[in-house]
Short mmCIF file of C-alpha atoms in Angstrom, two decimals:
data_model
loop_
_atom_site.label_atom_id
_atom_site.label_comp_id
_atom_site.label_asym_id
_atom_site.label_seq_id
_atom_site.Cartn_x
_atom_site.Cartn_y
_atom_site.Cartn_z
CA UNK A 33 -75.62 26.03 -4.80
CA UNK A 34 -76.57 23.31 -3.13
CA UNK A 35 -73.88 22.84 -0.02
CA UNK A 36 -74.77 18.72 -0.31
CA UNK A 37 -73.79 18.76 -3.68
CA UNK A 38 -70.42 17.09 -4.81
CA UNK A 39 -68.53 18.69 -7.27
CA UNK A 40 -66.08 17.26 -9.53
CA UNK A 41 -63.18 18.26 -11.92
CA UNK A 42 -64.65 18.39 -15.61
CA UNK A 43 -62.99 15.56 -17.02
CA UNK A 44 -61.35 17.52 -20.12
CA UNK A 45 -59.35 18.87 -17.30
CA UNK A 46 -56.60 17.80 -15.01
CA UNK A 47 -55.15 20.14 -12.03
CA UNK A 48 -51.38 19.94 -11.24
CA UNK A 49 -48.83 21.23 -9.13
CA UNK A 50 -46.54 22.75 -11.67
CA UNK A 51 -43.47 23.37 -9.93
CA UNK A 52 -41.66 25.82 -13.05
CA UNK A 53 -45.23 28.38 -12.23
CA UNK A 54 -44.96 27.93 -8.51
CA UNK A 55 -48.79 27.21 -8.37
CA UNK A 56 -51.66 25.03 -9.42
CA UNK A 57 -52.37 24.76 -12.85
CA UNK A 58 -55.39 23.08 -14.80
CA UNK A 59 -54.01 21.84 -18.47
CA UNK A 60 -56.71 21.30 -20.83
CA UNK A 61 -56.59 20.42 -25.11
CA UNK A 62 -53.24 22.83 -25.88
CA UNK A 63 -53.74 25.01 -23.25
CA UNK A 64 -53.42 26.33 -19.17
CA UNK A 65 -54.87 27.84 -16.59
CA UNK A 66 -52.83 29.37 -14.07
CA UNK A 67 -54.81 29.01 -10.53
CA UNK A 68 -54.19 31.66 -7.97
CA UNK A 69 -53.16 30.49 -4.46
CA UNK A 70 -56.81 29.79 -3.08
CA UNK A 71 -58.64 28.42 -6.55
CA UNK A 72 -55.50 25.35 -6.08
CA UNK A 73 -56.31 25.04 -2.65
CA UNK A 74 -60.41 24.50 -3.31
CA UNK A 75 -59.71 22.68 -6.69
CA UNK A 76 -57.03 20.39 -4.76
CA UNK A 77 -60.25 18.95 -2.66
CA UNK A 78 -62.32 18.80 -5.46
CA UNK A 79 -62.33 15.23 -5.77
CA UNK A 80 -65.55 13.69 -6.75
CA UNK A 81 -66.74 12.57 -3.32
CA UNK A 82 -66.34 15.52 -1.12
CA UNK A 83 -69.22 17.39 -0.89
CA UNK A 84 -69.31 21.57 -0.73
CA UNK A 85 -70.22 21.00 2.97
CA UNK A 86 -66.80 18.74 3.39
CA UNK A 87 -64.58 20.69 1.20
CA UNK A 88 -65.27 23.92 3.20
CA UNK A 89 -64.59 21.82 6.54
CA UNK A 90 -61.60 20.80 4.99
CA UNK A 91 -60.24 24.09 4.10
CA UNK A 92 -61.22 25.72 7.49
CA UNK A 93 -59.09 23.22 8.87
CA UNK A 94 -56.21 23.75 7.13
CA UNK A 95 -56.66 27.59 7.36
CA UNK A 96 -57.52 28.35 11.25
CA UNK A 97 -58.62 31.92 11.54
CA UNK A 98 -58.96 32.40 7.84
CA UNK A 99 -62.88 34.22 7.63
CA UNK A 100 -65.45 34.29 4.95
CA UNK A 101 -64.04 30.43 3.60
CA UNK A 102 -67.01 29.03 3.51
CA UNK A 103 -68.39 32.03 0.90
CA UNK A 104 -64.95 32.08 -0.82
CA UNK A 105 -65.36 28.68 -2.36
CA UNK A 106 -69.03 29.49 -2.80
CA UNK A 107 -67.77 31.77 -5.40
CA UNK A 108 -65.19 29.83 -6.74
CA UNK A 109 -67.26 26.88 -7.48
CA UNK A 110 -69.76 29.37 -9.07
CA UNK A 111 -67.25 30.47 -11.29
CA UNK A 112 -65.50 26.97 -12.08
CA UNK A 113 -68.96 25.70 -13.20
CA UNK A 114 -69.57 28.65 -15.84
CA UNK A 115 -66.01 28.12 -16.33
CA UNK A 116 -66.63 24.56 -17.18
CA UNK A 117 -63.91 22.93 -14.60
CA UNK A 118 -65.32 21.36 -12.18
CA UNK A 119 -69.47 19.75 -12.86
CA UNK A 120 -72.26 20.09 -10.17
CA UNK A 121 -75.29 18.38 -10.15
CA UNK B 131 -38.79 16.08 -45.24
CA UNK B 132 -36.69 16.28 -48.13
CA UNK B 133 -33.01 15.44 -47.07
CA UNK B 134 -33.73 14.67 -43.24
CA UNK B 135 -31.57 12.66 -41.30
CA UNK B 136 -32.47 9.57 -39.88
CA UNK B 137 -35.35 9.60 -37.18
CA UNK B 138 -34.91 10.43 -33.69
CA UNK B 139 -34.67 6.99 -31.71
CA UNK B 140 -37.64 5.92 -28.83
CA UNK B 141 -34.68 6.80 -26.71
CA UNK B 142 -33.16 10.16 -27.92
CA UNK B 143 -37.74 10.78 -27.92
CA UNK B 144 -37.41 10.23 -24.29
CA UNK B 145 -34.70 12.17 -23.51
CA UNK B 146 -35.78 15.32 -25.39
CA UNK B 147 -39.15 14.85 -23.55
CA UNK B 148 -37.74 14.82 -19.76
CA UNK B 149 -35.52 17.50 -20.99
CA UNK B 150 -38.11 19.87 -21.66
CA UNK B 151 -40.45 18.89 -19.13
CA UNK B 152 -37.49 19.95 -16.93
CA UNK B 153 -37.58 23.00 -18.02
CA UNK B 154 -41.09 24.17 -17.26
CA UNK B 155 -43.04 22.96 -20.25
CA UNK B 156 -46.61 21.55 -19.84
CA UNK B 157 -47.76 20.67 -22.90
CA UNK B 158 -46.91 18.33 -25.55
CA UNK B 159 -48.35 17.99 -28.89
CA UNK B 160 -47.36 14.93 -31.04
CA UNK B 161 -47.90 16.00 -34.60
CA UNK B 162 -46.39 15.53 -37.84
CA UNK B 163 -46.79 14.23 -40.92
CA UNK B 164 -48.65 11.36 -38.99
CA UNK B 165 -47.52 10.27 -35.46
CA UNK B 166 -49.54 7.26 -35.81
CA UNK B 167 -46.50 5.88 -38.13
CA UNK B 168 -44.68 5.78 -34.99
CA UNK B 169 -45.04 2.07 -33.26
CA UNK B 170 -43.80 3.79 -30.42
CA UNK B 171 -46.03 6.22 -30.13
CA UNK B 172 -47.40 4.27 -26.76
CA UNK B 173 -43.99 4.17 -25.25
CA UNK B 174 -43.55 7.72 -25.55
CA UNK B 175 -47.22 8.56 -24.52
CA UNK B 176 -46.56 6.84 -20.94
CA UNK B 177 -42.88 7.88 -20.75
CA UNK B 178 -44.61 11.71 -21.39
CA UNK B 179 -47.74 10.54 -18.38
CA UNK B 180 -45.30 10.43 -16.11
CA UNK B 181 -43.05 13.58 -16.49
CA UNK B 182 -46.63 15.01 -16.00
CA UNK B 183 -47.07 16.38 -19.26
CA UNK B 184 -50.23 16.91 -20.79
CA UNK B 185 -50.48 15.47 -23.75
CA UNK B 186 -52.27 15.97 -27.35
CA UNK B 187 -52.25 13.52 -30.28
CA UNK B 188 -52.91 15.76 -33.56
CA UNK B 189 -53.61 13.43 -36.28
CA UNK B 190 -55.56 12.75 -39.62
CA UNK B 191 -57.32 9.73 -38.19
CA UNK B 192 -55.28 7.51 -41.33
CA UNK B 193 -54.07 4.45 -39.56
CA UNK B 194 -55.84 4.67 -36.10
CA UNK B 195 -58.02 2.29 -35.08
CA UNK B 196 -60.35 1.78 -32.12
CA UNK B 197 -57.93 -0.39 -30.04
CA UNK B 198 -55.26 1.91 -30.89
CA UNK B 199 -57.51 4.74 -29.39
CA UNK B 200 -57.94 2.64 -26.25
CA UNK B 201 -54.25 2.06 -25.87
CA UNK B 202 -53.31 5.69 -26.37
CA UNK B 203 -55.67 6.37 -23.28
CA UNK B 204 -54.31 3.27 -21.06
CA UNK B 205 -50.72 4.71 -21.71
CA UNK B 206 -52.26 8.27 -20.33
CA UNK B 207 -53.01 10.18 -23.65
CA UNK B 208 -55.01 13.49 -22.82
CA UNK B 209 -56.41 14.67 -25.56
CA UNK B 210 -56.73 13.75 -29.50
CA UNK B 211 -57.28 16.08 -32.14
CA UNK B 212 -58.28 14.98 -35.20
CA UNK B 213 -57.82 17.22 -38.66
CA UNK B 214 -59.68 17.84 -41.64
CA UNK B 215 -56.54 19.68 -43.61
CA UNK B 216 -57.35 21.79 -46.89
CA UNK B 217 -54.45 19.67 -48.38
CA UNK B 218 -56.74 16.94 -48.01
CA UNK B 219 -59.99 16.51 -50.11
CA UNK B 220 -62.04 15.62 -46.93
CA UNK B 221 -63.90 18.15 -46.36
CA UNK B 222 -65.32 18.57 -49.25
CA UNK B 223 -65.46 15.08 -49.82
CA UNK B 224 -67.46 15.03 -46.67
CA UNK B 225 -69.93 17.25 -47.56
CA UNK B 226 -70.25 16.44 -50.93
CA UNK B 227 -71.83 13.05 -49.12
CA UNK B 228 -68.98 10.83 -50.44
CA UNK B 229 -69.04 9.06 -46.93
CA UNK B 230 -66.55 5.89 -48.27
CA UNK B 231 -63.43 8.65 -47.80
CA UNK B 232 -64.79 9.52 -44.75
CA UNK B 233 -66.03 6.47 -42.98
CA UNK B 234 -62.71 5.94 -41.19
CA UNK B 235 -62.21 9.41 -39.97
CA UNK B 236 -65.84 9.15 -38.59
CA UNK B 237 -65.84 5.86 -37.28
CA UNK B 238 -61.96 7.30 -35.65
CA UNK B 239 -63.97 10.47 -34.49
CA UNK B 240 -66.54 8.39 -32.60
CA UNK B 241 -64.21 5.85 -30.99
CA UNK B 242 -62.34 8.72 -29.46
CA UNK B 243 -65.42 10.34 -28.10
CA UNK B 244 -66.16 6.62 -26.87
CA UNK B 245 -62.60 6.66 -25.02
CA UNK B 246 -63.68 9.72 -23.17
CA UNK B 247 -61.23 11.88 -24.49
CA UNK B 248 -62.01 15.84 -24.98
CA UNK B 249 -63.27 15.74 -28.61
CA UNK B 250 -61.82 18.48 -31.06
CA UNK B 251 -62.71 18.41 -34.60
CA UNK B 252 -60.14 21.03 -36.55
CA UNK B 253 -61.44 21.92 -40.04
CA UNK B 254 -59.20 23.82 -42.06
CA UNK B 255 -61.32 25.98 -43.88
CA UNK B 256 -61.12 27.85 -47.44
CA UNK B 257 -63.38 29.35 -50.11
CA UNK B 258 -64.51 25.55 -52.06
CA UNK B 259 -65.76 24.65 -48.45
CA UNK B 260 -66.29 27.99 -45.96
CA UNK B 261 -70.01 28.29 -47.01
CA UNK B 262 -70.71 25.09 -45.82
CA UNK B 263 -69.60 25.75 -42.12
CA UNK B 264 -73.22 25.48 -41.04
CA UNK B 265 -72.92 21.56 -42.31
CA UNK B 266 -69.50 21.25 -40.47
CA UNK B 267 -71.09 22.29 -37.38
CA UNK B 268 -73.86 19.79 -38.17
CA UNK B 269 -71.89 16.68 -38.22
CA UNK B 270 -69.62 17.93 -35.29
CA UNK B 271 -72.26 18.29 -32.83
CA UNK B 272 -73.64 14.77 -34.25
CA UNK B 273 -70.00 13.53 -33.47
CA UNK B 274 -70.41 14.81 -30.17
CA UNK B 275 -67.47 16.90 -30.42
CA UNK B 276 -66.44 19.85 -27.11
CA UNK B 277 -64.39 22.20 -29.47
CA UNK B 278 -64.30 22.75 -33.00
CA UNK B 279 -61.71 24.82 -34.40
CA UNK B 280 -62.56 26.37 -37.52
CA UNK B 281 -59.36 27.51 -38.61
CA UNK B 282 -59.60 29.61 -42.37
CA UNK B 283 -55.85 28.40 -44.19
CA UNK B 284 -52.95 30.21 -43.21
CA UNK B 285 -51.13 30.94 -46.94
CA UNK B 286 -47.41 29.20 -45.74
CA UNK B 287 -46.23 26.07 -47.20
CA UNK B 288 -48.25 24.27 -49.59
CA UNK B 289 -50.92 27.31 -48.54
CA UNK B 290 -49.74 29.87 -49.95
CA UNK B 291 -48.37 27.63 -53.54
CA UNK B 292 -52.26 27.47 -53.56
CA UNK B 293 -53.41 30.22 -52.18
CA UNK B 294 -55.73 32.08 -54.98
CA UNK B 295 -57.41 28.54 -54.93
CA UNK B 296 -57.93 28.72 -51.30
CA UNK B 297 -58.85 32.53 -50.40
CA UNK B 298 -62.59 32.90 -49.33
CA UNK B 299 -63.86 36.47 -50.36
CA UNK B 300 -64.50 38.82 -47.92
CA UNK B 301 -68.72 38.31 -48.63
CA UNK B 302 -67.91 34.52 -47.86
CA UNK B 303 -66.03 35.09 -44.43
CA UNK B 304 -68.33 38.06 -42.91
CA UNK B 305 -71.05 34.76 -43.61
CA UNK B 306 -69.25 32.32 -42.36
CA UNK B 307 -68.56 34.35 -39.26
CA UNK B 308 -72.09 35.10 -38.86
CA UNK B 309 -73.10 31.27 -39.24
CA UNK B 310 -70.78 30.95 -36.28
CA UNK B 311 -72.02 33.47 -34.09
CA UNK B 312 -75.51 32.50 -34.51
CA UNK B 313 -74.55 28.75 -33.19
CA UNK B 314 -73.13 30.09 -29.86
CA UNK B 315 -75.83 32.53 -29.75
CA UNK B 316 -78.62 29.25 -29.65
CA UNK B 317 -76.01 27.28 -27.81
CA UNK B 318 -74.77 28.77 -25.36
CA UNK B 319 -73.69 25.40 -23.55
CA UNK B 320 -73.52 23.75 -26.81
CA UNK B 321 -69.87 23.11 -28.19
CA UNK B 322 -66.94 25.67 -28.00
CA UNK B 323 -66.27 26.90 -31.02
CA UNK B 324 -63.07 28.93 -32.45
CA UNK B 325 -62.92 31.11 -36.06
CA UNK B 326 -59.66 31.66 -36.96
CA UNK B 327 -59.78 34.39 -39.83
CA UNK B 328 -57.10 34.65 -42.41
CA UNK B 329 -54.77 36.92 -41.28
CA UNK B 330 -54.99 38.82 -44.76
CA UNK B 331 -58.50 40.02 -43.59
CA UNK B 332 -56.61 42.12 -40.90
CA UNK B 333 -54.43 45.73 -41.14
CA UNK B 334 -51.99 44.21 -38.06
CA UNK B 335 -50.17 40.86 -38.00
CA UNK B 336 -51.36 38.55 -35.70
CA UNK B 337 -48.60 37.96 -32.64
CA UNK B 338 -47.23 35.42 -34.19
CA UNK B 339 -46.42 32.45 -31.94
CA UNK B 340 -46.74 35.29 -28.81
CA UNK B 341 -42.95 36.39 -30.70
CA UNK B 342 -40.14 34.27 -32.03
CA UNK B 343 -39.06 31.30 -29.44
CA UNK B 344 -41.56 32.65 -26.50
CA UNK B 345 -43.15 29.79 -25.35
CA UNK B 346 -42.87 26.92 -28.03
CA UNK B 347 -40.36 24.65 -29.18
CA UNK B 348 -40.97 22.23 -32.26
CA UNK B 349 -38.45 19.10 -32.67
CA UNK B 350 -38.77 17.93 -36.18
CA UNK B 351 -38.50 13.88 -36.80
CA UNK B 352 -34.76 14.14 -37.19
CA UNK B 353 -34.20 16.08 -34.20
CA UNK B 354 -34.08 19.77 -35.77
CA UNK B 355 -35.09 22.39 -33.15
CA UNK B 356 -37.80 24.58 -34.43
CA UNK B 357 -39.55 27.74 -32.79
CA UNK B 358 -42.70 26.91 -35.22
CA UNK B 359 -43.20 24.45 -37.52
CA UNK B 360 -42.73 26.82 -40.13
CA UNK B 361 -39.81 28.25 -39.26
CA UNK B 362 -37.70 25.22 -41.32
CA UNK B 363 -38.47 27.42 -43.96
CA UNK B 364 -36.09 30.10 -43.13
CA UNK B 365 -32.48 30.36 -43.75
CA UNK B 366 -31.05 30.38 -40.73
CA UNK B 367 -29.35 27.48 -38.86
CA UNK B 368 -31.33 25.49 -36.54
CA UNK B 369 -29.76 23.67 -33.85
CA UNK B 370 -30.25 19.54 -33.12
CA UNK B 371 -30.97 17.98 -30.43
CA UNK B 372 -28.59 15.08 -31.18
CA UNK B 373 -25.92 17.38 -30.77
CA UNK B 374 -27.46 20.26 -28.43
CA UNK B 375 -29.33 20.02 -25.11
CA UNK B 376 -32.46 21.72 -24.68
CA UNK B 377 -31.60 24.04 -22.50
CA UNK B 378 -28.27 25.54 -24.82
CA UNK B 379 -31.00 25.40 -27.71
CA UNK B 380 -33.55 27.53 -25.67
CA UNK B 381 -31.73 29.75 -24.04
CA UNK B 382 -28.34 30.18 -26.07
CA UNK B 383 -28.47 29.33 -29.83
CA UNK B 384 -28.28 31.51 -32.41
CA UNK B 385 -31.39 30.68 -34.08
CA UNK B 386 -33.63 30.95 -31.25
CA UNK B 387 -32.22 34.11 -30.21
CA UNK B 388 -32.14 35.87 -33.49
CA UNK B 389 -35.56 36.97 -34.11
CA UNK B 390 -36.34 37.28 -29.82
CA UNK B 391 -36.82 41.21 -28.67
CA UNK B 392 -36.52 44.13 -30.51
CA UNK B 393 -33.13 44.78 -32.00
CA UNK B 394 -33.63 42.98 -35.07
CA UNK B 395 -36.58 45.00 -36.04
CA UNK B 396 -36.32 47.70 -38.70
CA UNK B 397 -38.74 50.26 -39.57
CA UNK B 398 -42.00 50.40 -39.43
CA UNK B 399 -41.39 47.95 -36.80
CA UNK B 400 -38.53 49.51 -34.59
CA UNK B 401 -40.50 52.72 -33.89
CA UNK B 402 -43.95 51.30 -33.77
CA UNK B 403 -45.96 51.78 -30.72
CA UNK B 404 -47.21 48.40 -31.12
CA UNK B 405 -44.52 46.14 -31.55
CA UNK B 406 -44.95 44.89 -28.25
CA UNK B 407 -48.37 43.51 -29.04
CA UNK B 408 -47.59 42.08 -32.49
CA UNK B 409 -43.72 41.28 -32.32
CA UNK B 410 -43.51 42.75 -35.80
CA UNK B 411 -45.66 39.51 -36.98
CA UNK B 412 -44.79 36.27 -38.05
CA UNK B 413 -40.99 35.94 -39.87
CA UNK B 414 -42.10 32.95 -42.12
CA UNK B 415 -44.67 35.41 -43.71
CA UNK B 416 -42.43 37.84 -43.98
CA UNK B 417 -39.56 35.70 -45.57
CA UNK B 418 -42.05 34.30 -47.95
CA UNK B 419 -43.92 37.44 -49.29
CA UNK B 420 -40.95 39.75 -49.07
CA UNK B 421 -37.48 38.16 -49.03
CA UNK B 422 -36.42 38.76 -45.83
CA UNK B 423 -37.46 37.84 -42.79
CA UNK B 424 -36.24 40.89 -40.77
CA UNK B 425 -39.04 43.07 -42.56
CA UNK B 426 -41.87 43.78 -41.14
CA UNK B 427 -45.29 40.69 -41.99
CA UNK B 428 -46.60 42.58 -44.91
CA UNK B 429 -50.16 41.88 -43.30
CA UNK B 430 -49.46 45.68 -41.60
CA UNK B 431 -50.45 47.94 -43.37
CA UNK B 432 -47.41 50.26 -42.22
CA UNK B 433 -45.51 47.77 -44.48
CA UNK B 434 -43.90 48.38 -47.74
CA UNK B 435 -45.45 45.67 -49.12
CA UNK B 436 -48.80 45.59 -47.76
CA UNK B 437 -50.05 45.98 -52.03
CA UNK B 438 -48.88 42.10 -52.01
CA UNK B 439 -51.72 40.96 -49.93
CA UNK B 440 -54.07 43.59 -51.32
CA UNK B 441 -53.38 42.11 -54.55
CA UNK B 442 -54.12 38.88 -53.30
CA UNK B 443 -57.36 40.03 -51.68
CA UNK B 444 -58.57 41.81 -54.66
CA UNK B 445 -58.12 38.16 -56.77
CA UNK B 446 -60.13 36.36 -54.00
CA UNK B 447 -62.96 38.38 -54.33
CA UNK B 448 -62.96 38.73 -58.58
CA UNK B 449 -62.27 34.90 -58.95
CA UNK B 450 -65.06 33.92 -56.60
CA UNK B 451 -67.68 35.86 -58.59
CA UNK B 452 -67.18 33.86 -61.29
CA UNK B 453 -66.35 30.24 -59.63
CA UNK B 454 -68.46 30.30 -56.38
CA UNK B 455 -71.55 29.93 -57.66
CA UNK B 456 -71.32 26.22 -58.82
CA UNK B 457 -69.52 25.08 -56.07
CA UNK B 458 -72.42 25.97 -54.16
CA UNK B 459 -74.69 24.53 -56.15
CA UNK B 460 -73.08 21.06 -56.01
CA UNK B 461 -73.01 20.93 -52.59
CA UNK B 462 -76.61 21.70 -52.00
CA UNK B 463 -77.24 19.07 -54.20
CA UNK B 464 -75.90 16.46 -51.54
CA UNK B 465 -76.56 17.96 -48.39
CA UNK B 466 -79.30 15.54 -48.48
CA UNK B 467 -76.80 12.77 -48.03
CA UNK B 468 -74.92 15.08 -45.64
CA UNK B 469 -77.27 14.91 -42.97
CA UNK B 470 -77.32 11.09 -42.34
CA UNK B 471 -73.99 11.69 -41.25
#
């Protein structure tokens, strides 16, 4: 994947905070996803103008100490694409 | 509805929607009959926006219209469905080339793909129009549709009144099937497609509505509480929300609790090592086929009455012999017409 790429949340989906799950969800046509407590974290900075590069800052940031980030949402966004929710070009 | 009450007001809409939203649910389907009759249908799309639901609009396409699509989506719509029901003659109407009763739900089709909504096409399928699924897919990738549900009839209601009309044989649905998996086998990013299968195929009973008042809760125009949209069917006594939060509906009416666990079950059910993964099947079926709705869905084959659906099974495939052939042939006949879409 290229690290200057910006991803962006498919737009069949939309991610929420759903407070009765305690964690991120994405709702799609008649159904959910329930995100774990990292996927919300990277999906929350999905935004379509941050780029890999600035969403791994981001989450460094906001997790001092925390190693391997940067190949943790690597995988995630490898995943979300086959997944089909989030588009990279 | 035959002797309904009076409609549930924009407000008493409102209220049942912040009430359940309240209590941890996500998604909200507006169905019907046809939502669109509803004027207010906007109103309670934003009012449903905000509470953060996400919400789908299943409809027939009757009575929409392009700006009506557009407003739907301004007022922060999510998602519309539209259906091609068996009770309808759409389907076959459509592929028979007859585009004038079609040319709405097209034109409705296209203007919601325009919109930017997901697209979902839902074709209720059954034996006049199941060999024809390769057509179906046709048109719904020239619609530009992102699912298509190909959902075989499930015999309640009107259904099952019709249901030696409506069976596919078994040779139709193993080819029907295989049409399917051959699309997402040359597609692989092409459209998502589901095959529902009738449930009279199978020797368990699907998990009907993941058990009885799990994780769904219909309100019927005139405020009746539902768990399915079936379930009106049944004699028991549903609660209203005019009268009845939510919450005491959910959690503490009769009806909603009466069919939940396992204590209700009687053999083959109450012993069965899988009644956790079928919840004994769906209660509608079983009211329907057997009489009570405390027996076990005669789908099992551990039922009693598992020779009703075999019965039914064995007429599917006899009367098709004799009837499918020139259904067939008329439809090749048009599928030149088909193709223009």
């Amino acid at each position: 994947m290229n690290q200057n790429a910006v991803p962006r949340l498919h737009s069949h989906f939309r991610l929420q905070w759903e407070p009765a799950q305690d964690c991120h969800v994405l709702l799609y046509p008649e159904g959910m996803v329930k995100l774990n407590g990292s996927a919300g974290a990277i999906l929350s900075e999905v935004n379509g103008a941050s780029s890999v590069t600035d969403i791994i800052a981001s989450l460094e940031a906001q997790f001092p100490g925390v190693e391997s980030i940067a190949d943790d949402v690597m995988t995630f966004l490898e995943t979300a694409r086959a997944q089909r929710w989030v588009e990279i070009d | 509805m035959a002797g309904a009450g009076a409609e549930l007001s924009t407000d008493e809409w409102i209220e049942v929607l912040r009430q359940s939203r309240a209590l941890g649910a996500a998604q909200l389907g507006f169905s019907g009959g046809e939502p669109l009759v509803r004027q207010d249908l906007e109103t309670l799309v934003q009012e449903a926006r905000q509470l953060g639901f996400y919400s789908n609009l299943i409809t027939s396409g009757v009575g929409l219209n392009t700006e009506r699509v557009n407003r739907l989506r301004e007022a922060g719509l999510d998602h519309i469905q539209i259906s091609f029901q068996a009770t309808e003659s759409d389907v076959s109407a459509l592929l028979s080339g007859s585009a004038k009763a079609f040319d709405q739900k097209l034109a409705m089709a296209r203007a919601v793909k325009a919109a930017g909504y997901p697209m979902v096409l839902n074709f209720v399928l059954h034996r006049h129009n199941i060999d024809q699924v390769d057509r179906i897919l046709e048109l719904s990738e020239a619609l530009g549709a992102d699912y298509v549900e190909l959902a075989n009839a499930q015999y309640h209601g009107w259904a099952l009144l019709n249901r030696d009309q409506l069976m596919p044989s078994r040779a139709q649905l193993e080819r029907a099937e295989q049409v399917t998996n051959d699309y997402r086998a040359k597609n692989p990013d092409g459209m998502r497609l589901f095959f529902v299968i009738p449930d009279y195929f199978e020797d368990r009973p699907k998990p009907c509505m993941n058990g009885w008042a799990s994780m769904f809760l219909a309100v019927a125009p005139d405020g009746r509480a539902l768990p399915c949209h079936s379930a009106g069917e049944l004699p028991l006594d549903f609660p209203n929300v005019r009268t009845h939060t939510i919450e005491d509906i959910w959690y503490r009416s009769e009806a909603f609790n009466h069919f939940r666990g396992n204590d209700w079950m009687r053999e083959p059910c109450r012993s069965c090592p899988e009644k956790e993964k079928d919840f004994g099947g769906c209660r509608c079926q079983a009211f329907a086929l057997t009489g009570d709705a405390a027996n076990a869905d005669p789908i099992c084959t551990k039922s009693p009455h598992r020779d009703v659906i075999d019965a039914a099974l064995t007429a599917a495939n006899c009367h098709n012999s004799t009837t499918g052939q020139l259904i067939y042939r008329t439809m090749s006949e048009s599928s030149a017409l088909i193709a223009k879409g």
